[in-house]
């Protein structure tokens, strides 16, 4: 989280349900073996009071970062070998929902009870945790896999084995007969798309019923269907994984779409720029379009992209939206690349990207469609003592154990909302003696900040309340060297 903040990001998407497992304590799934390593996926007593997700949320918010929880909804087992699934895993509790497909293991989206269970697992997180968003990616039905079919043929006096590659069919005959044919469906592909549509629509509705301000986002494959837009070909997500992502956008069943534009700017068919323009043209409900960038290819060991590719892509996206009311923003896949040291550089890729694309901190993007009322100017009063956060200084709390006397005598600025609009963040801006403003974002749980000890270090502090939907109110000003309110 500290690296994400230092690299100029304003949100983190944390993968918490990779494949029927969980990176947080729940009775609905075993602990993820990505945390525990190989084995059964069952924690020992040392994990009884450990909650990685709660920790991640706290650390993200303390640094002014949104935290979106990322789910693979229907993937039951990963393709890599991590050992047998633990107690409580869906392959053991509901084997009738599970389908083995090629190298992967899947929860059948065609079974209504299975879809409901996946939804309930996501909604449990929304209920229990103070998350900023729910994110699902492009794993609905599995991407097609192939297998080799061999047979023996006679060639002259010899018998030889020959093979051919065939596409594996997803084994959902039983659910198709029970929930498709029996309910009047005549086309299995249409029925499969309807199952995914039902999941997306219900997820959006029920998240909003619980917490209307929590963002719902999806990152589909970048091409909806070949030929849209004209001249763009490639994998057909509409017929292969049965994802009608254009419909979800047009119906407004999400708050942001992050189409995976995983192609270079100068790549074949100009997919990057053409698809970005096409998705924006389909955005009839005015949702956020935050394209997904294939940042990890910069650090690839085989055929790496030029290190300036991602910065160029960001510039192209911004230029296309300048002068419009469209939302700025994009999503990097993945964070590890930003922390990587590339050959020939004396700094990380994230630091290089920050210098070119993120010269200053950015607020989380506002979503006025979810609530456009700005909060009132905050009430500022003088105070003293106790654990406080430093305005324009350290990201941590004042250490009261090591310096209790100095902390107790430290003047502080007490922050409070002024009306009933729910506040999510405090934007703290400090005017320094050099005439420049510095900015930082703190969670609303920060009740007070320390005033600088040296009155020459800062002249004014401005505090702005940011609502749960990212809408900013009017700032309140406080003279840093005075204990009287202005």
XYZ file of C-alpha atoms in Angstrom:
486
model
C 0.000 0.000 0.000
C 2.856 2.360 0.749
C 4.357 1.668 -2.661
C 0.990 2.246 -4.334
C 0.692 5.611 -2.619
C 4.282 6.539 -3.449
C 3.687 5.621 -7.102
C 0.821 8.103 -7.328
C -2.089 5.656 -7.434
C -5.461 6.405 -5.851
C -6.997 2.914 -5.639
C -5.980 -0.720 -5.256
C -7.890 -3.749 -6.537
C -7.133 -6.602 -4.149
C -7.704 -10.183 -5.295
C -9.511 -11.807 -2.355
C -11.337 -14.781 -3.979
C -9.031 -16.225 -6.651
C -10.701 -19.643 -6.968
C -13.212 -20.893 -4.425
C -10.921 -19.740 -1.600
C -10.634 -16.590 0.479
C -7.973 -14.168 1.682
C -10.147 -13.285 4.674
C -11.834 -15.358 7.400
C -15.193 -16.768 6.319
C -17.233 -19.911 6.812
C -18.120 -19.909 3.117
C -14.656 -20.918 1.898
C -11.294 -22.154 3.186
C -8.296 -19.881 3.550
C -6.514 -19.335 0.239
C -3.494 -21.516 -0.327
C -1.843 -18.502 -1.906
C -1.513 -17.373 1.726
C -0.860 -20.735 3.348
C 1.263 -22.394 0.674
C 0.807 -25.953 -0.515
C -1.378 -28.211 1.556
C -4.973 -28.468 2.620
C -5.739 -24.771 2.782
C -6.790 -25.063 6.430
C -5.216 -22.576 8.868
C -3.935 -23.394 12.321
C -4.819 -21.491 15.478
C -2.334 -18.702 14.695
C -4.847 -17.422 12.126
C -7.795 -17.227 14.500
C -7.625 -13.458 14.874
C -5.837 -12.574 11.652
C -7.817 -10.763 8.971
C -5.704 -9.775 5.951
C -8.598 -7.952 4.291
C -9.329 -5.771 7.318
C -5.627 -4.957 7.503
C -5.490 -4.096 3.797
C -8.515 -1.788 4.064
C -7.090 0.056 7.064
C -3.673 0.494 5.473
C -5.148 1.610 2.146
C -7.473 4.177 3.705
C -4.720 5.535 5.935
C -2.851 6.411 2.730
C -5.778 7.946 0.860
C -6.298 4.855 -1.332
C -9.598 3.265 -2.221
C -9.744 -0.505 -1.718
C -11.776 -2.535 -4.226
C -12.254 -6.250 -3.553
C -11.674 -8.440 -6.601
C -13.455 -11.758 -7.173
C -13.212 -14.583 -9.686
C -16.861 -15.563 -9.247
C -17.086 -18.989 -10.922
C -13.549 -20.352 -10.947
C -13.496 -23.171 -8.397
C -9.855 -24.297 -8.628
C -6.786 -22.659 -10.150
C -4.912 -24.380 -12.977
C -1.698 -24.455 -10.918
C -1.202 -27.331 -8.497
C -1.625 -26.186 -4.904
C -2.704 -29.497 -3.397
C -6.069 -30.846 -2.338
C -8.815 -28.364 -1.436
C -9.537 -27.817 2.241
C -12.680 -28.371 4.263
C -15.441 -26.018 3.228
C -14.270 -25.764 -0.369
C -17.073 -25.826 -2.921
C -15.655 -28.956 -4.571
C -16.327 -30.787 -1.293
C -19.465 -29.056 -0.029
C -21.318 -28.896 -3.369
C -19.697 -31.295 -5.843
C -22.871 -31.246 -7.941
C -22.179 -27.603 -8.821
C -18.641 -28.287 -9.996
C -17.518 -29.005 -13.555
C -14.041 -30.130 -14.565
C -13.040 -28.362 -17.757
C -9.606 -28.930 -19.282
C -7.032 -27.683 -16.807
C -9.556 -25.744 -14.747
C -12.384 -26.522 -12.346
C -15.538 -24.447 -12.582
C -18.715 -23.628 -10.702
C -21.515 -24.091 -13.249
C -23.187 -20.670 -13.775
C -26.259 -22.471 -15.123
C -27.308 -23.683 -11.666
C -29.402 -20.994 -9.921
C -28.398 -22.146 -6.425
C -24.717 -21.954 -7.382
C -25.110 -18.425 -8.727
C -26.890 -17.445 -5.522
C -24.090 -18.874 -3.381
C -21.457 -16.941 -5.343
C -23.505 -13.746 -4.962
C -23.911 -14.305 -1.226
C -20.151 -14.732 -0.824
C -19.566 -11.338 -2.446
C -22.359 -9.655 -0.504
C -20.963 -11.004 2.771
C -17.823 -8.960 2.119
C -19.870 -5.858 1.304
C -21.793 -6.295 4.577
C -18.773 -6.978 6.776
C -16.111 -4.656 5.422
C -15.728 -0.958 4.653
C -14.776 -1.519 1.004
C -14.944 1.116 -1.707
C -15.725 -1.185 -4.599
C -16.531 -4.706 -5.766
C -14.676 -5.895 -8.851
C -15.153 -8.978 -11.022
C -13.072 -9.825 -14.042
C -13.650 -11.810 -17.223
C -14.039 -15.307 -15.755
C -17.709 -16.217 -16.236
C -17.846 -19.344 -18.351
C -14.305 -20.587 -19.022
C -12.244 -19.621 -22.029
C -12.247 -22.480 -24.521
C -9.590 -25.157 -24.171
C -8.508 -27.871 -26.566
C -7.380 -31.430 -26.202
C -5.691 -33.937 -28.499
C -7.775 -36.917 -29.627
C -5.657 -39.827 -30.817
C -6.623 -42.909 -32.764
C -4.853 -45.772 -34.530
C -4.967 -45.910 -38.314
C -3.538 -48.357 -40.836
C -0.971 -47.030 -43.237
C 0.146 -49.770 -45.583
C 1.292 -52.648 -43.409
C 1.771 -50.429 -40.382
C -0.620 -49.159 -37.770
C 0.206 -45.679 -36.485
C -1.245 -43.329 -33.922
C -2.472 -39.973 -35.209
C -3.917 -37.079 -33.280
C -6.074 -34.053 -33.891
C -6.890 -31.021 -31.766
C -10.522 -30.540 -30.785
C -12.259 -27.911 -28.675
C -13.530 -29.211 -25.339
C -17.230 -28.648 -24.688
C -18.200 -27.208 -21.337
C -19.928 -30.117 -19.532
C -23.202 -28.481 -18.516
C -25.641 -30.965 -20.081
C -27.371 -31.676 -16.782
C -27.967 -28.017 -15.907
C -28.969 -27.238 -19.506
C -31.667 -29.921 -19.434
C -32.953 -28.973 -15.974
C -32.752 -25.168 -16.086
C -32.582 -24.481 -19.813
C -34.663 -26.872 -21.908
C -37.135 -27.522 -19.102
C -37.784 -23.770 -18.825
C -38.366 -23.149 -22.495
C -34.926 -22.196 -23.766
C -34.067 -23.507 -27.236
C -30.562 -22.055 -27.692
C -27.908 -23.041 -25.184
C -25.646 -20.078 -25.952
C -28.469 -17.605 -25.298
C -29.279 -19.416 -22.048
C -25.667 -19.249 -20.914
C -25.521 -15.504 -21.600
C -28.782 -15.062 -19.709
C -27.254 -16.827 -16.701
C -24.344 -14.393 -16.661
C -26.671 -11.433 -17.250
C -28.767 -12.519 -14.278
C -25.666 -12.698 -12.095
C -24.387 -9.232 -13.106
C -27.797 -7.555 -12.800
C -28.509 -9.116 -9.402
C -25.050 -8.312 -8.069
C -25.447 -4.645 -8.956
C -28.934 -4.368 -7.497
C -28.081 -6.082 -4.223
C -24.812 -4.219 -3.632
C -26.700 -0.943 -4.067
C -29.443 -2.105 -1.716
C -26.848 -2.620 0.988
C -24.411 0.238 0.357
C -25.363 2.509 -2.495
C -21.963 4.222 -2.551
C -19.917 1.046 -3.099
C -18.721 0.932 -6.700
C -19.387 -2.154 -8.820
C -16.849 -2.685 -11.582
C -16.167 -5.293 -14.252
C -13.079 -5.794 -16.418
C -14.258 -7.762 -19.472
C -12.155 -8.923 -22.384
C -11.443 -5.859 -24.522
C -13.369 -7.070 -27.595
C -17.114 -7.484 -27.137
C -17.603 -9.195 -30.514
C -15.344 -9.246 -33.583
C -16.340 -6.481 -35.972
C -17.222 -4.033 -33.192
C -15.791 -1.614 -34.160
C -15.315 -2.353 -37.845
C -11.932 -3.794 -38.663
C -11.247 -5.204 -35.210
C -11.096 -8.984 -34.995
C -10.038 -11.378 -32.276
C -11.476 -13.613 -29.589
C -15.272 -13.514 -29.366
C -16.102 -13.115 -25.670
C -19.819 -12.977 -26.533
C -19.826 -16.566 -27.834
C -16.822 -18.056 -25.991
C -17.302 -17.012 -22.361
C -20.905 -15.800 -22.901
C -20.193 -12.296 -21.642
C -22.537 -9.674 -23.113
C -20.512 -6.841 -21.622
C -21.953 -4.193 -23.940
C -25.403 -5.014 -22.573
C -24.241 -4.567 -18.967
C -22.817 -1.161 -19.825
C -25.875 -0.044 -21.765
C -28.232 -1.237 -19.027
C -26.206 0.492 -16.316
C -25.593 -2.725 -14.334
C -22.186 -1.453 -13.218
C -20.522 1.771 -12.112
C -17.302 1.336 -14.024
C -16.130 -0.787 -16.908
C -12.424 -1.565 -17.277
C -12.180 -3.269 -20.691
C -8.895 -5.102 -20.983
C -7.158 -3.129 -23.719
C -4.116 -5.383 -23.615
C -2.603 -4.284 -26.934
C 0.115 -1.815 -27.857
C -0.718 1.561 -29.365
C 1.018 0.674 -32.631
C -0.262 -2.901 -32.583
C -2.270 -4.773 -35.159
C -5.617 -3.189 -36.180
C -5.014 -0.230 -33.809
C -7.110 -2.136 -31.287
C -6.146 0.020 -28.323
C -7.436 3.345 -29.618
C -10.316 1.948 -31.692
C -11.709 -0.141 -28.848
C -11.370 2.682 -26.335
C -13.386 4.953 -28.626
C -15.960 2.214 -29.265
C -16.554 1.483 -25.586
C -16.940 5.179 -24.853
C -19.512 5.407 -27.641
C -21.528 2.592 -26.047
C -21.614 4.335 -22.666
C -25.180 5.632 -22.913
C -25.693 5.646 -19.115
C -22.649 7.791 -18.388
C -20.703 5.207 -16.379
C -16.950 5.317 -15.828
C -14.818 3.797 -18.586
C -11.411 3.072 -17.049
C -9.442 0.966 -19.570
C -7.287 -1.851 -18.285
C -3.605 -1.535 -19.253
C -1.306 -4.532 -19.736
C 1.388 -2.986 -17.559
C 2.979 -6.332 -16.689
C 4.182 -6.739 -20.276
C 6.759 -3.999 -19.678
C 8.509 -6.303 -17.217
C 8.002 -9.486 -19.228
C 11.042 -11.728 -19.593
C 10.012 -12.660 -23.128
C 9.145 -9.964 -25.677
C 8.844 -7.078 -23.189
C 7.089 -3.906 -24.265
C 9.048 -0.630 -24.430
C 9.132 0.996 -21.005
C 7.479 4.159 -22.318
C 4.484 2.249 -23.763
C 2.240 2.573 -20.705
C 2.948 6.282 -20.256
C 2.108 6.820 -23.927
C -1.139 4.883 -23.545
C -2.124 6.980 -20.529
C -1.434 10.164 -22.493
C -3.596 8.934 -25.390
C -6.487 8.080 -23.065
C -6.302 11.478 -21.370
C -6.083 13.372 -24.646
C -9.166 11.563 -25.963
C -11.188 12.693 -22.924
C -9.910 16.241 -22.588
C -12.659 18.778 -23.108
C -15.402 16.226 -22.401
C -17.366 15.297 -19.287
C -16.089 11.708 -19.515
C -14.363 10.203 -16.523
C -10.582 10.038 -16.540
C -8.885 6.977 -15.158
C -7.342 3.626 -16.026
C -6.394 0.355 -14.305
C -2.944 -1.246 -14.238
C -2.466 -4.989 -14.374
C -0.548 -5.564 -12.248
C 0.969 -3.890 -9.202
C 4.092 -6.053 -9.072
C 5.413 -4.471 -12.270
C 5.274 -1.003 -10.720
C 7.560 -2.245 -7.943
C 9.999 -3.907 -10.373
C 13.499 -2.711 -11.135
C 13.963 -2.921 -14.902
C 17.322 -3.643 -16.502
C 19.391 -0.520 -16.969
C 17.371 1.649 -14.584
C 18.380 2.875 -11.161
C 14.773 3.170 -10.011
C 11.545 1.185 -10.175
C 9.166 1.252 -13.127
C 6.513 2.762 -10.860
C 8.790 5.702 -10.063
C 9.478 6.253 -13.765
C 5.759 6.145 -14.522
C 4.988 8.518 -11.653
C 7.423 11.073 -13.026
C 5.805 10.966 -16.466
C 2.117 10.341 -15.710
C 1.409 11.107 -12.041
C 3.189 14.348 -11.106
C 0.903 14.941 -8.113
C -1.592 13.094 -5.902
C -5.064 12.399 -7.307
C -8.345 12.103 -5.462
C -10.402 8.965 -6.042
C -12.637 9.750 -8.991
C -16.053 11.116 -8.114
C -19.247 9.187 -8.936
C -21.993 11.826 -8.721
C -24.481 9.365 -10.281
C -24.409 7.590 -6.924
C -24.935 10.820 -4.975
C -24.152 14.327 -6.163
C -24.767 16.342 -2.969
C -21.495 17.832 -1.692
C -20.794 17.802 2.035
C -20.672 21.097 3.868
C -17.464 22.878 4.741
C -15.987 21.060 7.742
C -16.040 22.514 11.235
C -12.487 23.238 12.433
C -11.616 23.872 16.064
C -8.403 24.017 18.032
C -7.391 21.253 20.419
C -4.436 19.508 22.022
C -2.977 16.153 23.053
C -3.613 12.564 22.066
C -2.690 10.496 19.012
C -3.046 12.754 15.960
C -2.024 12.728 12.336
C 0.503 15.254 11.112
C -0.687 17.775 8.531
C 1.678 17.516 5.584
C 4.019 15.329 7.632
C 4.314 11.706 8.694
C 1.756 9.208 7.456
C 1.701 7.511 10.847
C 0.207 8.385 14.217
C 2.210 10.407 16.716
C 4.091 8.010 18.971
C 2.599 8.797 22.396
C 4.733 6.184 24.131
C 8.061 7.599 23.088
C 7.158 11.286 23.416
C 4.044 11.632 25.578
C 4.884 15.090 26.923
C 5.593 16.663 23.550
C 2.494 15.057 22.051
C 0.259 16.237 24.876
C 1.388 19.833 24.385
C 1.125 19.743 20.609
C -1.601 22.001 19.179
C -4.054 20.104 17.016
C -6.805 20.884 14.563
C -10.030 19.015 15.301
C -12.105 18.047 12.248
C -15.856 17.458 12.158
C -18.547 17.269 9.439
C -20.957 20.186 9.322
C -24.073 18.483 7.914
C -25.710 15.112 7.336
C -23.921 14.224 4.081
C -21.716 11.223 4.831
C -18.021 12.063 4.591
C -15.453 9.520 3.366
C -12.217 11.515 3.270
C -10.599 14.700 4.502
C -8.499 16.468 1.891
C -5.763 18.277 3.812
C -3.917 20.988 1.887
C -1.115 22.937 3.524
C 0.341 26.209 2.212
C 4.039 26.145 2.970
C 6.437 29.018 3.512
C 7.660 28.414 -0.046
C 4.242 29.473 -1.367
C 3.378 25.973 -2.589
C 0.445 23.817 -1.517
C 0.949 20.189 -0.503
C -1.962 17.784 -0.395
C -2.863 14.518 1.268
C -5.996 12.478 1.785
C -6.989 11.050 5.172
C -9.908 8.821 6.151
C -12.804 10.487 7.939
C -11.904 8.460 11.037
C -9.020 10.913 11.471
C -10.591 13.258 14.014
C -7.697 15.699 14.306
C -4.354 16.616 12.797
C -1.312 18.176 14.376
C -0.515 21.792 13.624
C 3.110 22.407 12.609
C 5.368 23.279 15.528
C 7.220 25.829 13.429
C 4.759 28.534 12.386
C 7.129 29.472 9.564
C 6.726 26.041 8.013
C 3.128 26.614 6.975
C 0.804 29.578 6.657
C -2.608 28.020 6.063
C -4.295 24.655 6.264
C -7.327 23.994 4.054
C -9.608 21.068 4.892
C -12.195 19.802 2.390
C -14.760 17.081 3.077
C -15.107 14.446 0.343
C -18.346 12.443 0.274
C -18.655 8.676 0.000
C -19.259 9.137 -3.725
C -16.163 11.294 -4.162
C -17.918 14.662 -4.391
C -15.951 17.509 -2.799
C -17.516 20.254 -0.697
C -16.233 23.747 0.085
C -12.959 23.966 2.021
C -12.506 25.482 5.450
C -9.314 27.452 6.105
C -7.261 27.598 9.285
C -4.201 29.797 9.910
C -1.447 27.423 10.951
C 0.055 29.860 13.469
C -3.224 30.787 15.131
C -5.702 29.089 17.458
C -8.621 31.212 16.251
C -11.012 29.927 13.634
C -11.185 31.531 10.142
